Amino acid sequence: QVNDETGVACVEFHTSSISGEELSDDAIAELSVVAMSGSVAEIMGFGQAKGGENDLLELQNCFRQSKEFIGAAKQQDLTRWGALQSYNMIKQNMKKYEGLVQAFKDKKSLSECVSIVEGTA
């Protein structure tokens, strides 16, 4: 999808498919990484993130769906942990990440993008 404000291809994080479900601690942790990865990638590539507000709102919705109450301090910790894990994952897979960014620019198909991530392209 192309961001309306920047005109740059982007991936958006939506939790509508899990709406109403109670989420385990593991699921919350995993979704924290997913939610933060777009902003982290933007910061790594451009020095700032402009498109992460919606991702943070979706992550907030995930926190509300947790089986156990997650207070503000733990939410902040999980958000920071998700950002750190995203950074480490992107850094360790920089070649794939750069290939994926180029694929977005070239408007490649979803299957081509998956092949890049899986290392089969």
PDB file of C-alpha atoms in Angstrom:
ATOM      1  CA  GLN A   1       0.000   0.000   0.000  1.00  0.00           C
ATOM      2  CA  VAL A   2       1.166   3.556  -0.626  1.00  0.00           C
ATOM      3  CA  ASN A   3       1.139   6.011   2.274  1.00  0.00           C
ATOM      4  CA  ASP A   4      -1.209   8.909   1.461  1.00  0.00           C
ATOM      5  CA  GLU A   5       1.039  11.489   3.127  1.00  0.00           C
ATOM      6  CA  THR A   6       4.468  10.434   1.852  1.00  0.00           C
ATOM      7  CA  GLY A   7       3.656   8.572  -1.365  1.00  0.00           C
ATOM      8  CA  VAL A   8       5.993   5.807  -0.197  1.00  0.00           C
ATOM      9  CA  ALA A   9       5.080   2.117  -0.222  1.00  0.00           C
ATOM     10  CA  CYS A  10       4.375   0.817   3.263  1.00  0.00           C
ATOM     11  CA  VAL A  11       3.014  -2.095   5.233  1.00  0.00           C
ATOM     12  CA  GLU A  12       0.254  -1.399   7.723  1.00  0.00           C
ATOM     13  CA  PHE A  13      -0.426  -3.322  10.909  1.00  0.00           C
ATOM     14  CA  HIS A  14      -4.096  -4.153  11.551  1.00  0.00           C
ATOM     15  CA  THR A  15      -5.576  -6.329  14.283  1.00  0.00           C
ATOM     16  CA  SER A  16      -9.146  -6.538  12.987  1.00  0.00           C
ATOM     17  CA  SER A  17      -8.818 -10.293  12.375  1.00  0.00           C
ATOM     18  CA  ILE A  18      -8.170 -10.900  16.091  1.00  0.00           C
ATOM     19  CA  SER A  19     -10.725  -8.427  17.395  1.00  0.00           C
ATOM     20  CA  GLY A  20     -12.503  -9.746  20.456  1.00  0.00           C
ATOM     21  CA  GLU A  21     -10.002 -12.543  21.121  1.00  0.00           C
ATOM     22  CA  GLU A  22      -8.109 -12.709  24.381  1.00  0.00           C
ATOM     23  CA  LEU A  23      -4.384 -12.618  23.646  1.00  0.00           C
ATOM     24  CA  SER A  24      -1.716 -14.568  25.506  1.00  0.00           C
ATOM     25  CA  ASP A  25       1.487 -12.999  26.811  1.00  0.00           C
ATOM     26  CA  ASP A  26       3.397 -14.618  23.929  1.00  0.00           C
ATOM     27  CA  ALA A  27       0.961 -13.250  21.343  1.00  0.00           C
ATOM     28  CA  ILE A  28       1.229  -9.754  22.846  1.00  0.00           C
ATOM     29  CA  ALA A  29       5.039  -9.944  22.729  1.00  0.00           C
ATOM     30  CA  GLU A  30       4.996 -11.121  19.102  1.00  0.00           C
ATOM     31  CA  LEU A  31       2.539  -8.414  18.074  1.00  0.00           C
ATOM     32  CA  SER A  32       4.731  -5.815  19.809  1.00  0.00           C
ATOM     33  CA  VAL A  33       7.564  -6.741  17.450  1.00  0.00           C
ATOM     34  CA  VAL A  34       5.285  -6.637  14.409  1.00  0.00           C
ATOM     35  CA  ALA A  35       3.768  -3.302  15.424  1.00  0.00           C
ATOM     36  CA  MET A  36       7.122  -1.639  15.981  1.00  0.00           C
ATOM     37  CA  SER A  37       8.940  -3.001  12.922  1.00  0.00           C
ATOM     38  CA  GLY A  38       7.606  -0.405  10.477  1.00  0.00           C
ATOM     39  CA  SER A  39       8.636   2.566  12.597  1.00  0.00           C
ATOM     40  CA  VAL A  40      12.001   1.019  13.372  1.00  0.00           C
ATOM     41  CA  ALA A  41      12.650   0.369   9.674  1.00  0.00           C
ATOM     42  CA  GLU A  42      11.687   3.966   8.853  1.00  0.00           C
ATOM     43  CA  ILE A  43      14.069   5.307  11.470  1.00  0.00           C
ATOM     44  CA  MET A  44      16.873   3.055  10.226  1.00  0.00           C
ATOM     45  CA  GLY A  45      16.295   4.147   6.637  1.00  0.00           C
ATOM     46  CA  PHE A  46      15.330   7.791   6.962  1.00  0.00           C
ATOM     47  CA  GLY A  47      16.371   8.878  10.460  1.00  0.00           C
ATOM     48  CA  GLN A  48      12.777   9.440  11.552  1.00  0.00           C
ATOM     49  CA  ALA A  49       9.411   7.688  11.555  1.00  0.00           C
ATOM     50  CA  LYS A  50       6.312   9.424  10.253  1.00  0.00           C
ATOM     51  CA  GLY A  51       3.870   6.575   9.815  1.00  0.00           C
ATOM     52  CA  GLY A  52       3.810   4.693  13.100  1.00  0.00           C
ATOM     53  CA  GLU A  53       0.904   6.332  14.901  1.00  0.00           C
ATOM     54  CA  ASN A  54      -1.669   3.845  13.637  1.00  0.00           C
ATOM     55  CA  ASP A  55       0.611   0.926  14.496  1.00  0.00           C
ATOM     56  CA  LEU A  56       0.881   2.184  18.070  1.00  0.00           C
ATOM     57  CA  LEU A  57      -2.904   2.506  18.280  1.00  0.00           C
ATOM     58  CA  GLU A  58      -3.294  -1.066  17.016  1.00  0.00           C
ATOM     59  CA  LEU A  59      -0.722  -2.225  19.573  1.00  0.00           C
ATOM     60  CA  GLN A  60      -2.727  -0.430  22.268  1.00  0.00           C
ATOM     61  CA  ASN A  61      -5.761  -2.435  21.133  1.00  0.00           C
ATOM     62  CA  CYS A  62      -3.713  -5.620  21.525  1.00  0.00           C
ATOM     63  CA  PHE A  63      -2.788  -4.644  25.069  1.00  0.00           C
ATOM     64  CA  ARG A  64      -6.492  -4.213  25.834  1.00  0.00           C
ATOM     65  CA  GLN A  65      -7.167  -7.737  24.539  1.00  0.00           C
ATOM     66  CA  SER A  66      -4.589  -9.329  26.825  1.00  0.00           C
ATOM     67  CA  LYS A  67      -5.811 -12.200  29.009  1.00  0.00           C
ATOM     68  CA  GLU A  68      -4.200 -10.413  31.942  1.00  0.00           C
ATOM     69  CA  PHE A  69      -4.243  -6.684  32.629  1.00  0.00           C
ATOM     70  CA  ILE A  70      -1.175  -4.878  31.298  1.00  0.00           C
ATOM     71  CA  GLY A  71      -0.456  -1.630  33.117  1.00  0.00           C
ATOM     72  CA  ALA A  72       1.110   1.463  31.583  1.00  0.00           C
ATOM     73  CA  ALA A  73       4.668   0.620  32.686  1.00  0.00           C
ATOM     74  CA  LYS A  74       4.509  -2.893  31.237  1.00  0.00           C
ATOM     75  CA  GLN A  75       2.960  -1.551  28.019  1.00  0.00           C
ATOM     76  CA  GLN A  76       5.876   0.843  27.682  1.00  0.00           C
ATOM     77  CA  ASP A  77       8.353  -1.982  28.368  1.00  0.00           C
ATOM     78  CA  LEU A  78       6.701  -4.231  25.775  1.00  0.00           C
ATOM     79  CA  THR A  79       6.721  -1.425  23.207  1.00  0.00           C
ATOM     80  CA  ARG A  80      10.434  -0.774  23.797  1.00  0.00           C
ATOM     81  CA  TRP A  81      11.192  -4.497  23.738  1.00  0.00           C
ATOM     82  CA  GLY A  82       9.278  -4.825  20.449  1.00  0.00           C
ATOM     83  CA  ALA A  83      11.284  -1.960  18.972  1.00  0.00           C
ATOM     84  CA  LEU A  84      14.585  -3.506  20.096  1.00  0.00           C
ATOM     85  CA  GLN A  85      13.657  -6.933  18.722  1.00  0.00           C
ATOM     86  CA  SER A  86      12.562  -5.331  15.432  1.00  0.00           C
ATOM     87  CA  TYR A  87      15.851  -3.469  15.175  1.00  0.00           C
ATOM     88  CA  ASN A  88      17.874  -6.623  15.835  1.00  0.00           C
ATOM     89  CA  MET A  89      15.849  -8.636  13.333  1.00  0.00           C
ATOM     90  CA  ILE A  90      16.196  -6.034  10.581  1.00  0.00           C
ATOM     91  CA  LYS A  91      19.902  -5.548  11.275  1.00  0.00           C
ATOM     92  CA  GLN A  92      20.552  -9.314  11.152  1.00  0.00           C
ATOM     93  CA  ASN A  93      18.623  -9.580   7.880  1.00  0.00           C
ATOM     94  CA  MET A  94      19.697  -6.327   6.249  1.00  0.00           C
ATOM     95  CA  LYS A  95      20.223  -7.831   2.791  1.00  0.00           C
ATOM     96  CA  LYS A  96      16.720  -9.298   2.761  1.00  0.00           C
ATOM     97  CA  TYR A  97      15.306  -6.059   4.139  1.00  0.00           C
ATOM     98  CA  GLU A  98      16.982  -4.012   1.403  1.00  0.00           C
ATOM     99  CA  GLY A  99      15.728  -6.478  -1.202  1.00  0.00           C
ATOM    100  CA  LEU A 100      12.206  -6.150   0.175  1.00  0.00           C
ATOM    101  CA  VAL A 101      12.398  -2.351   0.107  1.00  0.00           C
ATOM    102  CA  GLN A 102      13.486  -2.513  -3.539  1.00  0.00           C
ATOM    103  CA  ALA A 103      10.674  -4.958  -4.300  1.00  0.00           C
ATOM    104  CA  PHE A 104       8.175  -2.470  -2.819  1.00  0.00           C
ATOM    105  CA  LYS A 105       9.644   0.287  -4.973  1.00  0.00           C
ATOM    106  CA  ASP A 106       9.393  -1.966  -8.030  1.00  0.00           C
ATOM    107  CA  LYS A 107       5.788  -2.885  -7.098  1.00  0.00           C
ATOM    108  CA  LYS A 108       6.594  -6.592  -7.034  1.00  0.00           C
ATOM    109  CA  SER A 109       3.883  -9.123  -6.251  1.00  0.00           C
ATOM    110  CA  LEU A 110       3.266 -10.479  -2.775  1.00  0.00           C
ATOM    111  CA  SER A 111       4.720 -13.853  -3.750  1.00  0.00           C
ATOM    112  CA  GLU A 112       7.904 -12.182  -5.000  1.00  0.00           C
ATOM    113  CA  CYS A 113       8.205 -10.256  -1.719  1.00  0.00           C
ATOM    114  CA  VAL A 114       7.713 -13.449   0.307  1.00  0.00           C
ATOM    115  CA  SER A 115      10.428 -15.155  -1.763  1.00  0.00           C
ATOM    116  CA  ILE A 116      12.840 -12.364  -0.893  1.00  0.00           C
ATOM    117  CA  VAL A 117      12.115 -12.680   2.836  1.00  0.00           C
ATOM    118  CA  GLU A 118      12.382 -16.466   2.701  1.00  0.00           C
ATOM    119  CA  GLY A 119      15.670 -16.196   0.819  1.00  0.00           C
ATOM    120  CA  THR A 120      14.457 -18.112  -2.221  1.00  0.00           C
ATOM    121  CA  ALA A 121      14.485 -15.185  -4.669  1.00  0.00           C
TER     122      ALA A 121
END
